[in-house]
């Protein structure tokens, strides 16, 4: 494909345009009217300087092999991210590359066409990437990957952001696992720490003087640049710009960082005044109204005209007419997108300083030449963000801007942001998990604000908010612990903290508070069992879950057993109160026993739990249907594991049906459970030979887990890998071997990374996926490639079986058989294959004596592989005799499976 290519689907959440490599010049008169224009990156008044090491990193990344690569440049506002991106764009455009800029645009307004490079590659720049929903970034990158596959064009994607919290791990993991796109990050250190700040000042001073037509600036001295604020190149440039303009106006330039912003804002104000009072075609909007409108636009950002009219009425800006105010603002601040109005004041840092300095309460209010604060701002924010029902559409951006401003200006936090969020905590939820997480890191954050947000957070896990919930709890728990000496309160706080950390996928961090909660409750229960035995049992249950999630399965069993024992005694004395807890602990106990290979023992508590939950759900379905579905799911798994597959199907189907209804009503809470039940249903249908029926639930489960892993990879990547493994098996069973390989490869890649971080938890899964990968590759005739994963699976499972034979001997036997089968397909390594499959046969013979319904079929398959190996060794008589015995044992060659 050549020439133009359309980059659009049904509703792309972004707009693509050519990166502005042509410099937008500002004539001297315009610069004198509004000096702050010269600070904008698109004008490139000051040449790019320094950043040699940073540029070398980006250049090395650009030249790396790979069809699509993603790089995140992150730093605080004013560090020069956009300037560096512009320089990179210039360099690579001169080298023959196309450069695109992508703007977030959630509302689709039409298609667009962009030229692809005739030679070279394509560089795509995305600013404010941390303000995009992860799913929208994923959509863009999916389209770029598809374009790369179709056209072969090399693509490099440069993301610019202030923060990396929450959104970046989610996106990076998804790109690596889903598309095999390498995604890396690069922190941009302050330029003022790399280049002499006085040199930066002089360079900027000279360029600004030329742009404004100002002479005799060579001797203008810099202010004291030792202040930390001048670590940022933007702050140095502001100081230079103010020095030049003050010299032109024959006034004294301020030197403090806040005063420099005040100076530039006063120059904006002078421009509004001049427009309003000019003799020819004066603009009707008075300067004070224009100032308030600029404040408003900086909070809300670009909006449609109808929305801007509503905003003006909300905050009481009605004279002159809204249309006039909008037109005058548009004249002063032309929007980047002609379909919108209310372009925010830029650079961002100056806009944030406008909000801060306009808000009463900062320490510079009495500065002789400072920017005047306006008490209107206090009520304006309240009117702007007043919530009757759902937050208004501009709320997310406004809260995000206030959070960023509050990180540098205490009074904006204490007088504006905190009161709004205390009164309307749902606004924080509208702003999203990344903004909430940034909020928790504001120095000295008021715990009452976090308490208010905490009160409206979902009580159960939530796909989009689990990471933010964990951040809030992490910030609040020390305050809450310090506020009470009651040990029961301490135990409850630790238990809550552990649960929320676990929901966010932070399993390592969740164990210490879970352990501490159990320790405290044990002391309390020893002193007062009537009051605290239930809490001890609950904490033991949770401790078992935390240990199991870290792969410490042997350690996880005793607390689960103890919890069940306590709840059984409590339920005997008071069934109405404690039967639900008994059922929950029985379910957990079944999971713990099964994880240790004690399958028959696991079935009994699972059956008992299901019986209890069924009775409870009949009496109160709203409360107990989710628990019934969970126990039915587990029951199906245990029955299938014991070879009782026909009995396992009804509970599995019932669980899936219940979870589907629950997920339709509350997807954030129940989509993970629906995906798990679909996975199990697909496996069971396959085991019953209903392979065509098994594929759709496996595909649906994988789709759900992929979306969940986008939002929270720490919590859901393991589930995604498991579902990918199952999907590969389902596709292979239907003869779709080429399609089966990619999900198997992706699953193996995910499990390898997980196992490197936590081998105890994920080595078993890595071995399983390696096993499947070996089978997939061998089935495609790629036999040489199939041998290494098969060998690695045997090595891992042998170590696991040595540590826990009850749990892992069956898996070892499976890997030994797969290794033998791969060797047969390769027609190589027959001696090693004979040793491996002979060991597998010995294991399966013992297991078949214990569970013939499960292992007889596997033993039969192992014997068949053994016969093939004997043939390969030239022992054809022994092979024929073995096959004759197998035929005889199965009544003439019928496979018992």
Tab-separated table of C-alpha atoms in Angstrom, residues 51 72-82 130 159-164 186-191 232 404 438:
chain	number	residue	atom	x	y	z
A	51	UNK	CA	20.115	17.876	26.480
A	72	UNK	CA	7.554	8.038	27.208
A	73	UNK	CA	9.277	11.329	28.071
A	74	UNK	CA	8.138	12.405	31.516
A	75	UNK	CA	8.987	15.383	33.699
A	76	UNK	CA	7.339	18.144	35.686
A	77	UNK	CA	5.693	21.023	33.839
A	78	UNK	CA	8.169	23.515	32.391
A	79	UNK	CA	11.009	21.007	32.064
A	80	UNK	CA	11.118	21.286	28.276
A	81	UNK	CA	9.349	18.106	27.139
A	82	UNK	CA	7.561	19.824	24.264
A	130	UNK	CA	-1.187	11.032	31.114
A	159	UNK	CA	4.517	10.229	24.494
A	160	UNK	CA	4.908	13.345	26.680
A	161	UNK	CA	3.561	13.415	30.245
A	162	UNK	CA	4.101	14.843	33.695
A	163	UNK	CA	3.342	11.666	35.621
A	164	UNK	CA	3.813	7.932	35.165
A	186	UNK	CA	12.829	8.277	29.930
A	187	UNK	CA	12.834	10.793	32.753
A	188	UNK	CA	13.804	14.298	31.662
A	189	UNK	CA	15.997	15.910	34.350
A	190	UNK	CA	15.881	19.680	34.903
A	191	UNK	CA	17.928	21.467	32.252
A	232	UNK	CA	13.226	24.386	35.061
A	404	UNK	CA	-1.551	20.261	39.350
A	438	UNK	CA	-1.590	12.549	41.937
